[in-house]
PDB file of C-alpha atoms in Angstrom:
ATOM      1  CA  UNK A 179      90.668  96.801  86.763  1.00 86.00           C
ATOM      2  CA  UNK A 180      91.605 100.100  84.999  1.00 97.00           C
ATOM      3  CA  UNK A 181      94.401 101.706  84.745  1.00 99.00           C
ATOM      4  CA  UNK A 182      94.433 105.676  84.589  1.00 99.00           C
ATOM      5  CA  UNK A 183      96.507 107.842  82.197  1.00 98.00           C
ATOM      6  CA  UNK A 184      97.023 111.629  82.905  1.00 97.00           C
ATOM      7  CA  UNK A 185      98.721 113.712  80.009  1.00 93.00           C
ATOM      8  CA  UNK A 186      97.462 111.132  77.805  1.00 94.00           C
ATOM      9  CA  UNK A 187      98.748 112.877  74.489  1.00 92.00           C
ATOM     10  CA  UNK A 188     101.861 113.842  75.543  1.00 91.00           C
ATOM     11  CA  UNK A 189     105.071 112.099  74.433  1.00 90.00           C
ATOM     12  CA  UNK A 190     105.202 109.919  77.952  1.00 95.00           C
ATOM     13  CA  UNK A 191     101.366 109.370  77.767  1.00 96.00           C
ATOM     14  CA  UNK A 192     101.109 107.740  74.807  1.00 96.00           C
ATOM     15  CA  UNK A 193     103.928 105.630  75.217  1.00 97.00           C
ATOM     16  CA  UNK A 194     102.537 104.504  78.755  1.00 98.00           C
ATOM     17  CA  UNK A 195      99.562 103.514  77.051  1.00 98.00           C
ATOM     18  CA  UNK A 196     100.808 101.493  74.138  1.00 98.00           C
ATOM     19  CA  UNK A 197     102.783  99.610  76.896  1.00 98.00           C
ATOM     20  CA  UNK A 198      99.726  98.848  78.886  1.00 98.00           C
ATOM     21  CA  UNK A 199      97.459  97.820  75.853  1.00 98.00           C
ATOM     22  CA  UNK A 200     100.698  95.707  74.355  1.00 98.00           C
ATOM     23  CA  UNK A 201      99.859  93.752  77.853  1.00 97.00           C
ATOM     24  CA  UNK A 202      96.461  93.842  77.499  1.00 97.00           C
ATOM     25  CA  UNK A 203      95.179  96.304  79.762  1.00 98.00           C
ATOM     26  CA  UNK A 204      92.074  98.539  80.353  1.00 98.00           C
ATOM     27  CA  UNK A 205      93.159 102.118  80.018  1.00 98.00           C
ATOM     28  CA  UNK A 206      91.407 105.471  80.378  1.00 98.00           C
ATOM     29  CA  UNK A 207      93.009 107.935  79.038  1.00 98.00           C
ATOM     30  CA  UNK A 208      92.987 111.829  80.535  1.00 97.00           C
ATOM     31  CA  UNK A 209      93.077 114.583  78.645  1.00 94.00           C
ATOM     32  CA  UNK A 210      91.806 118.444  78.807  1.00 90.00           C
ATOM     33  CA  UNK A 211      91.084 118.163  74.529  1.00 88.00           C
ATOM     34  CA  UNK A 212      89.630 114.772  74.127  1.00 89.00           C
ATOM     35  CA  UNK A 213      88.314 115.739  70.592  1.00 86.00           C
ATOM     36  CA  UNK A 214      92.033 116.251  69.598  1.00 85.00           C
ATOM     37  CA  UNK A 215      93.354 112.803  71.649  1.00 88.00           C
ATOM     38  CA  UNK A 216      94.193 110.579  68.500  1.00 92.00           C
ATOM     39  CA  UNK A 217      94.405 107.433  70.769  1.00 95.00           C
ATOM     40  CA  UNK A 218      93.549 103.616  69.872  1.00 94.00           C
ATOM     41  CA  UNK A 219      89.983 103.364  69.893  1.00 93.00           C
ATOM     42  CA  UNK A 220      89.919 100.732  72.547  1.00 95.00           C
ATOM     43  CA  UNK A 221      90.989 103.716  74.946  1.00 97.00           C
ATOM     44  CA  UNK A 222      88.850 105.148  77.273  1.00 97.00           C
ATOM     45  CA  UNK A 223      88.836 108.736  76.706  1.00 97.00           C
ATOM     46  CA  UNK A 224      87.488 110.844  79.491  1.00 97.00           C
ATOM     47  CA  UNK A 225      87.655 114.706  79.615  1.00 96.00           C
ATOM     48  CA  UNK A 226      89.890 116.452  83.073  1.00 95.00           C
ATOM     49  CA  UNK A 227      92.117 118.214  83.881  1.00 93.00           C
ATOM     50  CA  UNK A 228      94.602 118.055  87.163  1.00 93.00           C
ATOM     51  CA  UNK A 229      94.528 121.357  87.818  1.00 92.00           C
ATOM     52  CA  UNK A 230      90.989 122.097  87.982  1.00 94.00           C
ATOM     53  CA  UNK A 231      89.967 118.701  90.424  1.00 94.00           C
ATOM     54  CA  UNK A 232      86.188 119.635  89.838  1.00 95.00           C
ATOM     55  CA  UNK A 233      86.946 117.916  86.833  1.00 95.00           C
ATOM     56  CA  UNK A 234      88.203 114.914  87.810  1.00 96.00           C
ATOM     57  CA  UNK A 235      85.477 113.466  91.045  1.00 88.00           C
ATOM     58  CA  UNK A 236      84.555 110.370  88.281  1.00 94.00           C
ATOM     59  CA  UNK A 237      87.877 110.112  86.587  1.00 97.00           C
ATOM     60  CA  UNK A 238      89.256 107.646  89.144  1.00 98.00           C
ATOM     61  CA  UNK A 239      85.975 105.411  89.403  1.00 97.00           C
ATOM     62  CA  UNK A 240      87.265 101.834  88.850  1.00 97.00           C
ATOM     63  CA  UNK A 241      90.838 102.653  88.728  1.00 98.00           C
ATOM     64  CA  UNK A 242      93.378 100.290  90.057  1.00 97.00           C
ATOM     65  CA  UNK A 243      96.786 101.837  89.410  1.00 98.00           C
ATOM     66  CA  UNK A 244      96.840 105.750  87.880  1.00 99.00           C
ATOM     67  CA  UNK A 245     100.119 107.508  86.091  1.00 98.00           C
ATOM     68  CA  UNK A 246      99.635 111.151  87.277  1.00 97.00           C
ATOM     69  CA  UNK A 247     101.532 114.502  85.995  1.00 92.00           C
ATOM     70  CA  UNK A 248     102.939 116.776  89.345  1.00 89.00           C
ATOM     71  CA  UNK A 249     103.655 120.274  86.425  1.00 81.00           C
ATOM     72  CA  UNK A 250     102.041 121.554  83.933  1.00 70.00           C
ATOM     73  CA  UNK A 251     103.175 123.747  81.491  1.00 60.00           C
ATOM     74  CA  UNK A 252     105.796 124.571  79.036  1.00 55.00           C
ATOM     75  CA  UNK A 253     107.514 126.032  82.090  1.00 55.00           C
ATOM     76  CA  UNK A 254     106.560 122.459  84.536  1.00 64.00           C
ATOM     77  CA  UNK A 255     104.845 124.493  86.780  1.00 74.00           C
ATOM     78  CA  UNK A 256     104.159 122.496  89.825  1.00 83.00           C
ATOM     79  CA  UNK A 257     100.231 121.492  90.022  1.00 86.00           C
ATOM     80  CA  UNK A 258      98.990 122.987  93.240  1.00 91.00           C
ATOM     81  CA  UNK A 259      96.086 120.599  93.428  1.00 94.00           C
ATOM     82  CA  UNK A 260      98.381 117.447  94.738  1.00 94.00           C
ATOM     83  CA  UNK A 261      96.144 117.478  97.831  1.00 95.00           C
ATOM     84  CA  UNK A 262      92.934 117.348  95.946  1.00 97.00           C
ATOM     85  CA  UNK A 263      94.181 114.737  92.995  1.00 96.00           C
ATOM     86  CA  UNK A 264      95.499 112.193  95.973  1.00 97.00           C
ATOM     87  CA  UNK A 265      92.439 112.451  98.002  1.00 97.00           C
ATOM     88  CA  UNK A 266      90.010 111.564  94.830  1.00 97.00           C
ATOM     89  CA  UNK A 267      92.113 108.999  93.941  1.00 97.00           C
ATOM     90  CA  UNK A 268      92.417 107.268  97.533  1.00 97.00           C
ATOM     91  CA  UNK A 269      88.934 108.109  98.084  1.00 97.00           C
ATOM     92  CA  UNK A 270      88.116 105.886  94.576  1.00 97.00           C
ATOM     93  CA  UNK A 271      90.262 103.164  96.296  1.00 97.00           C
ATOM     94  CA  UNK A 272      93.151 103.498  93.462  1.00 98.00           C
ATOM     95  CA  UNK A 273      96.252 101.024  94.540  1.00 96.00           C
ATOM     96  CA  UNK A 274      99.028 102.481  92.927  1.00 98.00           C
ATOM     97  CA  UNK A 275     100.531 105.721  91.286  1.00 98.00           C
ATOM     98  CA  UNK A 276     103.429 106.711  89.169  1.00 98.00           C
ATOM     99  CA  UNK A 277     104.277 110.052  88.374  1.00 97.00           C
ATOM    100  CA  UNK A 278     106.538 112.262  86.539  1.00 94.00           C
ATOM    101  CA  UNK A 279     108.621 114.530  88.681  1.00 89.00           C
ATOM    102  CA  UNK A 280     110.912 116.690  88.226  1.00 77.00           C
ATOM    103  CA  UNK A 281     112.866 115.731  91.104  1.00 69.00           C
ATOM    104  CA  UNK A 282     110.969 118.435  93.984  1.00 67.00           C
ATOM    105  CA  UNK A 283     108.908 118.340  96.482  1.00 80.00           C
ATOM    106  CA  UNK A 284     105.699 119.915  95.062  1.00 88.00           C
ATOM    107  CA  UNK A 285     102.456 119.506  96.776  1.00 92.00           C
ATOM    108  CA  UNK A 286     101.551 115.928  94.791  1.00 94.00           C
ATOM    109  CA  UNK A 287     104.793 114.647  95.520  1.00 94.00           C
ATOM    110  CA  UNK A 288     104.101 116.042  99.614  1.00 94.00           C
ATOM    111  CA  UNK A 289     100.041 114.897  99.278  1.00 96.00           C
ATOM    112  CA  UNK A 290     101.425 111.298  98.314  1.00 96.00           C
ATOM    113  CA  UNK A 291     103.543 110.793 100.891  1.00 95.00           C
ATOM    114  CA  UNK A 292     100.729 111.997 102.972  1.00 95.00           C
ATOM    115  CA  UNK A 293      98.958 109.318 101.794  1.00 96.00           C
ATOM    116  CA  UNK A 294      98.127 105.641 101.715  1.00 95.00           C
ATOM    117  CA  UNK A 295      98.435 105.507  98.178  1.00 97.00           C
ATOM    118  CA  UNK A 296     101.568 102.971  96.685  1.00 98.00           C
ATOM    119  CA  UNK A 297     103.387 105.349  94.996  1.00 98.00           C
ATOM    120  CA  UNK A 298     106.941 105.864  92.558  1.00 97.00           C
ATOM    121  CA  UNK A 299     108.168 108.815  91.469  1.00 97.00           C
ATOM    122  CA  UNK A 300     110.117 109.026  88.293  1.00 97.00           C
ATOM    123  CA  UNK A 301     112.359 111.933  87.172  1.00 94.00           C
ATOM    124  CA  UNK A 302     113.562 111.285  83.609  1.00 95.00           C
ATOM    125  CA  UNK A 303     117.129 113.488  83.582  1.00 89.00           C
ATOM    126  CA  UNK A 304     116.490 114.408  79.406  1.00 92.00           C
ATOM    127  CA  UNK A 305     114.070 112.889  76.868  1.00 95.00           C
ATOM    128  CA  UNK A 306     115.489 112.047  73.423  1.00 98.00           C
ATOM    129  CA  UNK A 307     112.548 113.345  72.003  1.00 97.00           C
ATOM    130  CA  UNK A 308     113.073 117.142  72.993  1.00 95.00           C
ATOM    131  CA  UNK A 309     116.063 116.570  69.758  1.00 97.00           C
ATOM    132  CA  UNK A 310     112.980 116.500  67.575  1.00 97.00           C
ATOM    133  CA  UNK A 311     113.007 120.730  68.151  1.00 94.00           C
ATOM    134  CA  UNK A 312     115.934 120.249  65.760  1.00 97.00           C
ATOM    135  CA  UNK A 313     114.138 119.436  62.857  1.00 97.00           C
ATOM    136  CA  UNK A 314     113.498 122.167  60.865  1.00 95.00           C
ATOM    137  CA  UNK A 315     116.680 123.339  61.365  1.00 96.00           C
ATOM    138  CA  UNK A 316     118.112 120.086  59.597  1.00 97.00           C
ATOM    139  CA  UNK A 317     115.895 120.508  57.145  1.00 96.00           C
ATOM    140  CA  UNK A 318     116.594 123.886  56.504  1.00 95.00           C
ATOM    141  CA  UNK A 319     120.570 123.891  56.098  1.00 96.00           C
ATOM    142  CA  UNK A 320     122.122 120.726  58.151  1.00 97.00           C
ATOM    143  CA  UNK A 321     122.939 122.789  60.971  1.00 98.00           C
ATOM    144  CA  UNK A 322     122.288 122.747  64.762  1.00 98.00           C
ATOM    145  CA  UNK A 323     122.382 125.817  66.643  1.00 97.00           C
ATOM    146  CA  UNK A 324     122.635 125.984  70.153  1.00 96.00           C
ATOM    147  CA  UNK A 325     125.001 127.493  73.149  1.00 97.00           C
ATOM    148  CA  UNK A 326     126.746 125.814  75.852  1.00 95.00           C
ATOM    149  CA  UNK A 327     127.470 123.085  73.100  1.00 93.00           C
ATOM    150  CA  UNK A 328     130.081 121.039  75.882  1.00 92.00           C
ATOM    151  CA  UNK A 329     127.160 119.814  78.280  1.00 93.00           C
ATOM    152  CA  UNK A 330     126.743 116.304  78.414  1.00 94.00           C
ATOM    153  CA  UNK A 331     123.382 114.721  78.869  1.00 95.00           C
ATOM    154  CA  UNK A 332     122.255 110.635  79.881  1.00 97.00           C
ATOM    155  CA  UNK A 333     119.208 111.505  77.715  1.00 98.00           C
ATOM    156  CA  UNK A 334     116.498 108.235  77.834  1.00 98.00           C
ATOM    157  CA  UNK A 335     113.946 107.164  75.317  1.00 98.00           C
ATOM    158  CA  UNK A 336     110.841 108.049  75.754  1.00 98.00           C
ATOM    159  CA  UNK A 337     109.348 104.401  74.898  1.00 98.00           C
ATOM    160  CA  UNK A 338     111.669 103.390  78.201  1.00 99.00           C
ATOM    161  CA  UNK A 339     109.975 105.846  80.533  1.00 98.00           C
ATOM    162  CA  UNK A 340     106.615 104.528  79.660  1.00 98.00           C
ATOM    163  CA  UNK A 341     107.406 100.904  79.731  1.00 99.00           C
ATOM    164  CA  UNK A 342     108.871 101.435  82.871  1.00 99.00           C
ATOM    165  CA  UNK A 343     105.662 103.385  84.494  1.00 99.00           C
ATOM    166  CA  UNK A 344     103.615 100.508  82.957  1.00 99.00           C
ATOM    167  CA  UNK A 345     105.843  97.929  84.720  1.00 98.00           C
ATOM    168  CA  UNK A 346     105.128  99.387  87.721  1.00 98.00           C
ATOM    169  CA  UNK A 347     101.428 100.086  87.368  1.00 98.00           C
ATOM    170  CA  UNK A 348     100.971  96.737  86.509  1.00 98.00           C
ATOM    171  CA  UNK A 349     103.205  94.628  88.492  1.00 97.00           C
ATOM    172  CA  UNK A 350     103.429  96.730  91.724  1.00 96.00           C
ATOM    173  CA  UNK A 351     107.264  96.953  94.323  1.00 94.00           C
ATOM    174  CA  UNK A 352     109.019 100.153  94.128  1.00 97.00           C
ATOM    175  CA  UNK A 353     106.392 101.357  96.335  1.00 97.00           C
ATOM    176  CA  UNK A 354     108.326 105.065  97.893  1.00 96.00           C
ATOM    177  CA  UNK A 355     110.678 105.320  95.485  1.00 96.00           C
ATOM    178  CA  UNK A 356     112.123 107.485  93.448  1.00 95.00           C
ATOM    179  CA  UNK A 357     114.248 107.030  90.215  1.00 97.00           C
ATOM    180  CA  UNK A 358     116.088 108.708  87.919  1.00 96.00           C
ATOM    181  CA  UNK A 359     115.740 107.187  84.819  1.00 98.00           C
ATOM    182  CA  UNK A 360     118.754 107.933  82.031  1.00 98.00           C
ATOM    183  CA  UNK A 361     119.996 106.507  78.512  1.00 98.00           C
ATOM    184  CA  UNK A 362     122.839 104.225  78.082  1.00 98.00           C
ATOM    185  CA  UNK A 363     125.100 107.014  76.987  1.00 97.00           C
ATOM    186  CA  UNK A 364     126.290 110.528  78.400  1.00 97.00           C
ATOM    187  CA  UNK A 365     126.221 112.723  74.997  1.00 97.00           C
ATOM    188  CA  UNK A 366     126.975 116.478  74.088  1.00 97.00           C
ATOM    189  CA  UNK A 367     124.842 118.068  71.267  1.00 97.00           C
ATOM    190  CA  UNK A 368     127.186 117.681  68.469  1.00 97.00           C
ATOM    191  CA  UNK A 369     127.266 113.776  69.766  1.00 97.00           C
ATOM    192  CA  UNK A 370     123.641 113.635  68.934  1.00 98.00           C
ATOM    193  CA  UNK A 371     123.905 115.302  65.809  1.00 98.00           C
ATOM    194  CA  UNK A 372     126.650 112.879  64.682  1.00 98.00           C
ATOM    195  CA  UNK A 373     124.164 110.384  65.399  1.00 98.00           C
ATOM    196  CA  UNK A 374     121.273 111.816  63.546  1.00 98.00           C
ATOM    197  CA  UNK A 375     124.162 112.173  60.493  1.00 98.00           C
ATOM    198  CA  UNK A 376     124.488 108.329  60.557  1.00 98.00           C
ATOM    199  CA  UNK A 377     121.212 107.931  61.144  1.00 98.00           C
ATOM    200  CA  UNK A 378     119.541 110.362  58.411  1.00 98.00           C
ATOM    201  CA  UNK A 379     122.436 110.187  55.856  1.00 97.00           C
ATOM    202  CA  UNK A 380     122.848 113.688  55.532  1.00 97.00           C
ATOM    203  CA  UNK A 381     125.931 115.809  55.956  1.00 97.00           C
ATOM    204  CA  UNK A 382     124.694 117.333  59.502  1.00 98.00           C
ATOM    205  CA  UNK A 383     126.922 119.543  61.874  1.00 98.00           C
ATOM    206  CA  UNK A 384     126.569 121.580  64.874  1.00 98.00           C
ATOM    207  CA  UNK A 385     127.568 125.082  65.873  1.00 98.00           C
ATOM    208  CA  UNK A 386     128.177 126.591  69.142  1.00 97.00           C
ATOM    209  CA  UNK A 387     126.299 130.052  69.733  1.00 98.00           C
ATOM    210  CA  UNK A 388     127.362 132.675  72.315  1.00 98.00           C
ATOM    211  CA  UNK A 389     124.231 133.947  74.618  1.00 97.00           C
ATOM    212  CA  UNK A 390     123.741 136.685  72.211  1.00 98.00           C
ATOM    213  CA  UNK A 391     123.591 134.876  69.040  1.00 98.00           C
ATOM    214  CA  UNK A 392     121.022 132.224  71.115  1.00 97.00           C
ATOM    215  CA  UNK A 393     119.019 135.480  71.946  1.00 98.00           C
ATOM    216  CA  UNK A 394     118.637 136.723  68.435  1.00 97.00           C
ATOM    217  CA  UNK A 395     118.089 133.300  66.816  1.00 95.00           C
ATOM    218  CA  UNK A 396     115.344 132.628  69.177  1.00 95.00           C
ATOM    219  CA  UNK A 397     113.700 135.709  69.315  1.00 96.00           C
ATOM    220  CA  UNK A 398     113.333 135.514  65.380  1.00 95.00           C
ATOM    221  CA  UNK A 399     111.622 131.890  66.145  1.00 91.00           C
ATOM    222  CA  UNK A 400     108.781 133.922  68.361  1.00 93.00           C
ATOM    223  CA  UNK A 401     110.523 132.915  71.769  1.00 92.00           C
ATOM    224  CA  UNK A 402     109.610 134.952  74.755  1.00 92.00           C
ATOM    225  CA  UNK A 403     112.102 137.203  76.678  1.00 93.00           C
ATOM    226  CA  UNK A 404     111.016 135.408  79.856  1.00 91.00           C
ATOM    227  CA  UNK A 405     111.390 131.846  77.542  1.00 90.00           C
ATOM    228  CA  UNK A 406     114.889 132.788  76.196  1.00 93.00           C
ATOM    229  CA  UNK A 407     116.490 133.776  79.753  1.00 94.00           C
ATOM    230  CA  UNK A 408     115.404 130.518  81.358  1.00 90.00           C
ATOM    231  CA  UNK A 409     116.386 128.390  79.161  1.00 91.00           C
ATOM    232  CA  UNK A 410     119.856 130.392  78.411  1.00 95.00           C
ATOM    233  CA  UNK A 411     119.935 130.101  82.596  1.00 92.00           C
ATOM    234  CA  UNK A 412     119.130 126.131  82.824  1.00 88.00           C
ATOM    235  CA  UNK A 413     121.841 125.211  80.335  1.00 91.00           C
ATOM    236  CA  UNK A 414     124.432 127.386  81.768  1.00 92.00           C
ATOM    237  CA  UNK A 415     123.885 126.009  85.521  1.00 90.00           C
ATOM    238  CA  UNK A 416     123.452 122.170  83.590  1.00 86.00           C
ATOM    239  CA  UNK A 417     125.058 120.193  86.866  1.00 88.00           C
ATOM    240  CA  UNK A 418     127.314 117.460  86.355  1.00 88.00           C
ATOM    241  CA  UNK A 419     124.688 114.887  87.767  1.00 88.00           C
ATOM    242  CA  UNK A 420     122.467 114.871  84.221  1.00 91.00           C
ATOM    243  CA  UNK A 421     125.723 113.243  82.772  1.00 93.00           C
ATOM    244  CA  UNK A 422     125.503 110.543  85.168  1.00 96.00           C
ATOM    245  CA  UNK A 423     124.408 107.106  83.706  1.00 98.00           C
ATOM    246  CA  UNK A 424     122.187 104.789  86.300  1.00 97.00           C
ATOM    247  CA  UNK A 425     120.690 102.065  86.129  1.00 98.00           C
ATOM    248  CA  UNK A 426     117.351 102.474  86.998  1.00 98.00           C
ATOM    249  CA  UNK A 427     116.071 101.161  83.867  1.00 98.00           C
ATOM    250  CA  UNK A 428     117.581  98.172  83.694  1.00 98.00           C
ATOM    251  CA  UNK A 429     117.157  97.263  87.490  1.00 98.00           C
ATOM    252  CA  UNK A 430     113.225  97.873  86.687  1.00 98.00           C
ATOM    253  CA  UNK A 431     112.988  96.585  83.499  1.00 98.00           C
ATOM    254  CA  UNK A 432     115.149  93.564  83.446  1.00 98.00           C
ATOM    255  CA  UNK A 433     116.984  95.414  80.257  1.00 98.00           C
ATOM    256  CA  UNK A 434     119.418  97.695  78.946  1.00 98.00           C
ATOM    257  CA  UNK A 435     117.638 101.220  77.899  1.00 98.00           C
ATOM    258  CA  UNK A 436     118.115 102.038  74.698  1.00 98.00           C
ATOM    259  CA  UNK A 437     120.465 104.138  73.098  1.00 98.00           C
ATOM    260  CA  UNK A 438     120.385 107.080  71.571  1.00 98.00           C
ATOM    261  CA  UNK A 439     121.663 105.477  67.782  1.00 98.00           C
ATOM    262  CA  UNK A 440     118.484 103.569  68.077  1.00 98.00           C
ATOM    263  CA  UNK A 441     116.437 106.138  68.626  1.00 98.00           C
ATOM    264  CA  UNK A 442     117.807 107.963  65.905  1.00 98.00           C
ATOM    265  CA  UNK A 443     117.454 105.284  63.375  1.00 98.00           C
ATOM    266  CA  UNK A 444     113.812 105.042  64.196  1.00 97.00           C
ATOM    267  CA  UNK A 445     112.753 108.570  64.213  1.00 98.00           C
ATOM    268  CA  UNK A 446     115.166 109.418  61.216  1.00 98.00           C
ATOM    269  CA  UNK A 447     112.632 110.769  58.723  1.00 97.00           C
ATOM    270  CA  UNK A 448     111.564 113.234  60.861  1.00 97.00           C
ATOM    271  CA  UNK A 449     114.719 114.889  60.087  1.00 97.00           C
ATOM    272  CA  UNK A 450     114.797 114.396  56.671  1.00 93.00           C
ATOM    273  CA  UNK A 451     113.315 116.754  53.892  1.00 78.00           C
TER     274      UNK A 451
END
């Protein structure tokens, strides 16, 4: 009994697998870099990568339950291989899948309802984490920069996503499903940054930027035309429905999700100088 791990070193990756080793289970671990993985060394490392499923024809031997990825990409770029991945991993006789979605119907999402895999889908509305882009500019001067400052967010800790993917790879239901997983909380930016003031101790703020301003401050951080329209695009279309709290997380994990304070106070020193 093994249980799979695609995008092993990314921020939901690891988290899935320190909740499935806290339980005591086998994991393999997928990544495209393995030299660069920096996992426990009672993970199975193995070397793949989703979009290239030549790579992958042993990856599911002896796998009973697999977390899979359905984009790639800075962009989440649907995978066009959701065809190949579900037919290796029903072929390996695999039991279950979770996977991150972004809430579309890309091929994996289409190939696993295809299929006669068990699967969930989750679609986390906003990660905590991405607030870790913020700092170096805290460090810097104490000052968040960012446009459309009045959207409002149900952003959910990372740690919950992956505890609630391991729930499920491990203890099965939820089979067709799929769940939006938010925070406690429905916060704007400058709520966050008042949170990482408490948190940190230091005199933070936030400023609002018109599209202009965002445009010259990111192309002086290297950003991409192409980078800097879509995201001025996504938060200016933000729908209402990100700010909606659910519980998903609780109904799954018998729990509250964390909050946002929490996360701060853990993660403070990454702000600080």
């Amino acid at each position: 009994m093994t249980y799979l791990v695609a995008g092993a070193t990314g921020t939901i990756g690891r988290h899935i697998i320190k909740h499935l080793l806290a339980t005591g289970q086998p994991v393999r671990a997928l990544t495209r870099n393995p030299d660069a993985a920096s996992l426990p060394e009672n993970v199975e490392v193995v070397t793949g990568d989703l979009s290239r499923p030549e790579t992958l024809r042993a990856v599911f031997d002896g796998v009973t339950a697999a977390h899979l990825l359905s984009a790639s990409g800075d962009d989440h770029t649907p995978l066009r291989t959701g065809a190949e991945i579900a037919a290796l991993a029903t072929r390996a006789g695999v039991q279950r899948v979770t996977a991150i979605s972004p809430g579309l119907e890309g091929p994996l999402e289409q190939a696993l309802a295809a299929s006669e895999l068990k699967w969930t889908l989750l679609w986390p509305i906003d990660y905590m984490a991405n607030t870790l882009g913020w700092s170096q500019a805290i460090r810097d001067d104490g000052v968040v920069r960012e446009p459309y400052g009045s959207r409002k967010t149900a952003s959910v800790d990372e740690s919950d996503i992956g505890a609630v993917a391991a729930h499920i790879l491990i203890n099965g239901g939820h089979d067709g499903q799929t769940y939006k997983l938010t925070g406690p909380q429905t916060l704007t930016p400058a709520d966050k940054v008042n949170a990482l003031a408490t948190a940190t101790g230091l005199p933070l703020n936030f400023a609002e930027l018109t599209d202009d301003q965002a445009r010259d401050l990111w192309r002086s951080q290297g950003w991409s035309e192409e980078g800097i329209e879509f995201m001025l695009n996504m938060w200016a279309t933000v729908p209402d429905s990100v700010g909606h709290v659910n519980s998903s997380v609780e109904k799954i994990l018998g729990r509250a999700p964390r909050s946002f304070t929490q996360w701060a106070t853990e993660h403070a020193n990454a702000f600080r100088v």
